[in-house]
């Protein structure tokens, strides 16, 4: 089968990261995918190796001049070009049309997952779009997970991998990764980390230049990492600070303690979204205080109280998620297609 995936890069790399992971999982299952994106520049470092079966195309300004595939994915409501939608309506049989939505743990996701949106007018008149929601419960679409992922995590030698990259911790240092949006709580976080010997591996972003050594804290500025290497970074660390959607999911598959920096929204709607996930996942209450502090809902607590509880919670939560079918398996079942 041929899948068309449409993606617009808004202001970060997360949308493209999710779409590229979906395309890769499709290719791993013997499917073909065309990724249509308005800014593919980040793929130069995010995806230096391209699997057979995946092609990347510029977002078409006019008619793309190709027959739509069997399934058309519009990521996060980006709306494919009108000329392409018109070709979808003219194709026989019509392609299945999916709006792959943003990830949330809020209750509305279970109510909205799988809903149909018949198109009564416009270039897609006669077609039906369905909303497909990723999520954390059996009544949602699940999470992206590559075949054999957890086996690779279990077999991974994090110490050897860090040493091979020149990022080995010194004796007694814990290893922490940092990937975040701009955050006024950074000084408080660095102070909390420095309370015991810590190697902080800072990913590119607005905070990287503000992270400097201090007693108890040794910092290394990382380059941009390909997706596979970023995943390995998460597996190798004792604590991961992540942001957005893609790295948030990957931190959960790593099975290590993590703190999510949710994408800030001007009306503070992200506060509700953050609380919904913490409740859904059953995070330890002391660890929730750290999450709230890092996200500006309250002062960041002194130290990292709750880290031990978070370390026990992370693999148990991962096992709960892994007991559910992955997103692509569920999507194929929803569409009634097989690998």
Coordinates of N, CA, C and O in Angstrom, one line a residue, residues 76-145:
X76 N -2.0 16.5 12.3 CA -2.3 17.6 13.2 C -3.1 18.7 12.5 O -3.0 19.9 12.7
X77 N -4.1 18.2 11.6 CA -5.0 19.1 11.0 C -4.4 20.1 10.0 O -4.9 21.2 9.8
X78 N -3.3 19.6 9.3 CA -2.6 20.6 8.4 C -3.3 20.8 7.1 O -2.9 21.7 6.4
X79 N -4.3 20.0 6.8 CA -5.2 20.2 5.6 C -4.3 20.1 4.3 O -3.6 21.0 3.9
X80 N -4.4 19.0 3.6 CA -3.7 18.8 2.3 C -4.1 19.9 1.3 O -5.2 20.4 1.4
X81 N -3.3 20.2 0.3 CA -3.7 21.2 -0.7 C -5.0 20.8 -1.4 O -5.3 19.6 -1.6
X82 N -5.7 21.8 -1.7 CA -7.0 21.6 -2.4 C -6.9 20.7 -3.6 O -7.8 19.9 -3.9
X83 N -5.9 21.0 -4.4 CA -5.8 20.2 -5.7 C -5.5 18.7 -5.4 O -6.0 17.9 -6.1
X84 N -4.8 18.4 -4.3 CA -4.6 17.0 -4.0 C -5.9 16.4 -3.4 O -6.2 15.3 -3.8
X85 N -6.6 17.2 -2.6 CA -7.9 16.7 -2.1 C -8.8 16.4 -3.3 O -9.6 15.4 -3.3
X86 N -8.8 17.2 -4.3 CA -9.7 17.0 -5.5 C -9.3 15.7 -6.2 O -10.2 15.0 -6.6
X87 N -8.0 15.4 -6.3 CA -7.6 14.2 -6.8 C -8.0 13.0 -6.0 O -8.3 11.9 -6.5
X88 N -8.0 13.2 -4.7 CA -8.5 12.1 -3.8 C -10.0 11.8 -4.1 O -10.4 10.6 -4.1
X89 N -10.8 12.9 -4.3 CA -12.2 12.7 -4.6 C -12.4 12.0 -5.9 O -13.4 11.3 -6.1
X90 N -11.5 12.2 -6.8 CA -11.7 11.6 -8.2 C -11.1 10.2 -8.3 O -11.4 9.5 -9.2
X91 N -10.4 9.8 -7.3 CA -9.8 8.5 -7.3 C -10.8 7.4 -7.0 O -11.6 7.5 -6.2
X92 N -10.7 6.3 -7.7 CA -11.5 5.1 -7.5 C -10.7 3.9 -7.3 O -9.9 3.5 -8.2
X93 N -10.7 3.3 -6.1 CA -11.5 3.7 -5.0 C -10.9 4.9 -4.3 O -9.7 5.1 -4.4
X94 N -11.7 5.6 -3.6 CA -11.2 6.8 -2.9 C -10.2 6.4 -1.8 O -10.4 5.3 -1.1
X95 N -9.2 7.1 -1.5 CA -8.3 6.8 -0.4 C -9.0 7.0 0.9 O -9.9 7.8 1.1
X96 N -8.5 6.3 1.9 CA -8.9 6.6 3.3 C -8.2 7.8 3.8 O -7.0 8.0 3.6
X97 N -8.9 8.7 4.5 CA -8.4 10.0 4.9 C -8.4 10.1 6.4 O -9.5 9.9 7.0
X98 N -7.2 10.3 7.0 CA -7.1 10.3 8.4 C -6.4 11.6 8.9 O -5.4 12.0 8.3
X99 N -7.1 12.2 9.8 CA -6.4 13.4 10.5 C -5.8 12.8 11.8 O -6.5 12.5 12.8
X100 N -4.4 12.7 11.8 CA -3.7 12.2 12.9 C -3.5 13.4 13.9 O -2.8 14.3 13.6
X101 N -4.2 13.3 15.0 CA -4.3 14.4 16.0 C -3.1 14.5 16.9 O -2.3 13.6 17.0
X102 N -3.1 15.6 17.7 CA -2.1 15.8 18.7 C -2.3 14.8 19.9 O -3.5 14.3 20.1
X103 N -1.3 14.5 20.6 CA -1.3 13.6 21.7 C -1.8 14.3 23.0 O -1.4 15.4 23.3
X104 N -2.8 13.7 23.7 CA -3.2 14.2 24.9 C -3.8 13.1 25.8 O -4.3 12.1 25.3
X105 N -3.8 13.3 27.1 CA -4.4 12.4 28.0 C -5.7 12.8 28.5 O -6.3 12.2 29.4
X106 N -6.2 13.9 28.0 CA -7.5 14.4 28.4 C -8.7 13.5 28.0 O -8.6 12.8 27.1
X107 N -9.8 13.6 28.8 CA -10.9 12.7 28.6 C -11.5 12.8 27.2 O -12.0 11.8 26.6
X108 N -11.5 14.0 26.6 CA -12.1 14.2 25.3 C -11.5 13.3 24.2 O -12.2 13.0 23.2
X109 N -10.3 12.9 24.4 CA -9.6 12.0 23.4 C -10.4 10.7 23.2 O -10.6 10.3 22.0
X110 N -10.8 10.1 24.2 CA -11.5 8.8 24.1 C -12.8 9.0 23.4 O -13.3 8.2 22.6
X111 N -13.5 10.2 23.7 CA -14.8 10.4 23.0 C -14.6 10.8 21.6 O -15.5 10.5 20.8
X112 N -13.5 11.4 21.2 CA -13.3 11.9 19.8 C -12.6 10.9 18.9 O -12.7 11.0 17.7
X113 N -11.9 9.9 19.5 CA -11.1 9.0 18.7 C -12.0 8.2 17.7 O -13.0 7.6 18.1
X114 N -11.6 8.3 16.4 CA -12.3 7.5 15.4 C -13.6 8.2 14.8 O -14.2 7.6 13.9
X115 N -13.9 9.4 15.3 CA -15.1 10.1 14.7 C -14.9 10.4 13.3 O -13.8 10.7 12.8
X116 N -16.0 10.3 12.5 CA -16.1 10.6 11.1 C -16.4 12.1 10.8 O -17.2 12.7 11.6
X117 N -15.9 12.6 9.8 CA -16.2 14.0 9.3 C -16.5 13.9 7.8 O -15.6 14.1 7.0
X118 N -17.8 13.7 7.5 CA -18.1 13.7 6.0 C -17.9 15.0 5.4 O -18.2 16.1 6.0
X119 N -17.4 15.0 4.2 CA -17.1 16.3 3.5 C -18.3 16.5 2.5 O -18.4 15.8 1.5
X120 N -19.1 17.5 2.8 CA -20.3 17.8 2.0 C -20.0 18.9 0.9 O -20.9 19.0 0.0
X121 N -18.9 19.6 1.0 CA -18.6 20.6 0.0 C -17.1 20.7 -0.2 O -16.4 20.1 0.5
X122 N -16.8 21.6 -1.1 CA -15.3 21.8 -1.4 C -14.7 20.7 -2.3 O -15.4 19.8 -2.8
X123 N -13.4 20.8 -2.4 CA -12.8 19.8 -3.4 C -12.9 18.4 -2.9 O -12.8 17.4 -3.7
X124 N -13.1 18.1 -1.6 CA -13.2 16.7 -1.1 C -14.7 16.3 -1.0 O -14.9 15.2 -0.3
X125 N -15.6 16.9 -1.6 CA -17.0 16.6 -1.4 C -17.2 15.1 -1.7 O -16.8 14.6 -2.8
X126 N -17.9 14.4 -0.8 CA -18.1 13.0 -1.0 C -17.2 12.1 -0.3 O -17.4 10.9 -0.1
X127 N -16.1 12.6 0.2 CA -15.1 11.9 1.0 C -15.5 12.0 2.5 O -16.3 12.8 2.9
X128 N -14.9 11.1 3.3 CA -15.0 11.1 4.7 C -13.7 11.1 5.4 O -12.9 10.2 5.1
X129 N -13.4 12.1 6.2 CA -12.2 12.1 7.0 C -12.5 11.6 8.4 O -13.6 11.8 9.0
X130 N -11.5 10.8 8.9 CA -11.7 10.3 10.3 C -10.6 10.9 11.2 O -9.4 11.0 10.7
X131 N -11.0 11.1 12.4 CA -10.0 11.6 13.4 C -9.4 10.5 14.2 O -10.1 9.7 14.8
X132 N -8.1 10.4 14.2 CA -7.4 9.3 14.9 C -6.5 10.0 16.0 O -5.6 10.7 15.7
X133 N -6.8 9.6 17.2 CA -6.1 10.3 18.4 C -5.1 9.3 19.0 O -5.5 8.2 19.5
X134 N -3.8 9.6 19.0 CA -2.9 8.9 19.8 C -3.3 9.0 21.3 O -4.1 9.9 21.7
X135 N -2.8 8.1 22.1 CA -3.2 8.2 23.5 C -2.6 7.1 24.4 O -1.8 6.3 23.9
X136 N -3.1 7.1 25.6 CA -2.5 6.2 26.6 C -3.4 5.2 27.2 O -3.0 4.4 28.1
X137 N -4.6 5.0 26.6 CA -5.6 4.1 27.1 C -6.0 3.2 25.9 O -5.9 3.6 24.7
X138 N -6.7 2.0 26.2 CA -7.2 1.2 25.2 C -8.2 1.8 24.3 O -8.5 1.3 23.2
X139 N -8.9 2.9 24.7 CA -9.9 3.5 23.9 C -9.3 4.7 23.1 O -10.1 5.5 22.5
X140 N -8.0 4.7 22.9 CA -7.4 5.7 22.0 C -6.5 4.9 21.0 O -6.5 3.7 21.0
X141 N -5.8 5.6 20.2 CA -5.0 5.0 19.1 C -3.6 4.6 19.5 O -2.9 4.1 18.7
X142 N -3.3 4.7 20.8 CA -2.0 4.2 21.2 C -0.8 5.1 20.8 O -1.0 6.3 20.4
X143 N 0.4 4.6 20.9 CA 1.6 5.4 20.7 C 2.4 4.7 19.6 O 2.4 3.5 19.4
X144 N 3.2 5.5 18.8 CA 4.1 5.0 17.9 C 5.2 4.1 18.6 O 5.8 4.6 19.6
X145 N 5.4 2.9 18.1 CA 6.4 2.0 18.7 C 6.9 1.1 17.6 O 6.1 0.4 17.0

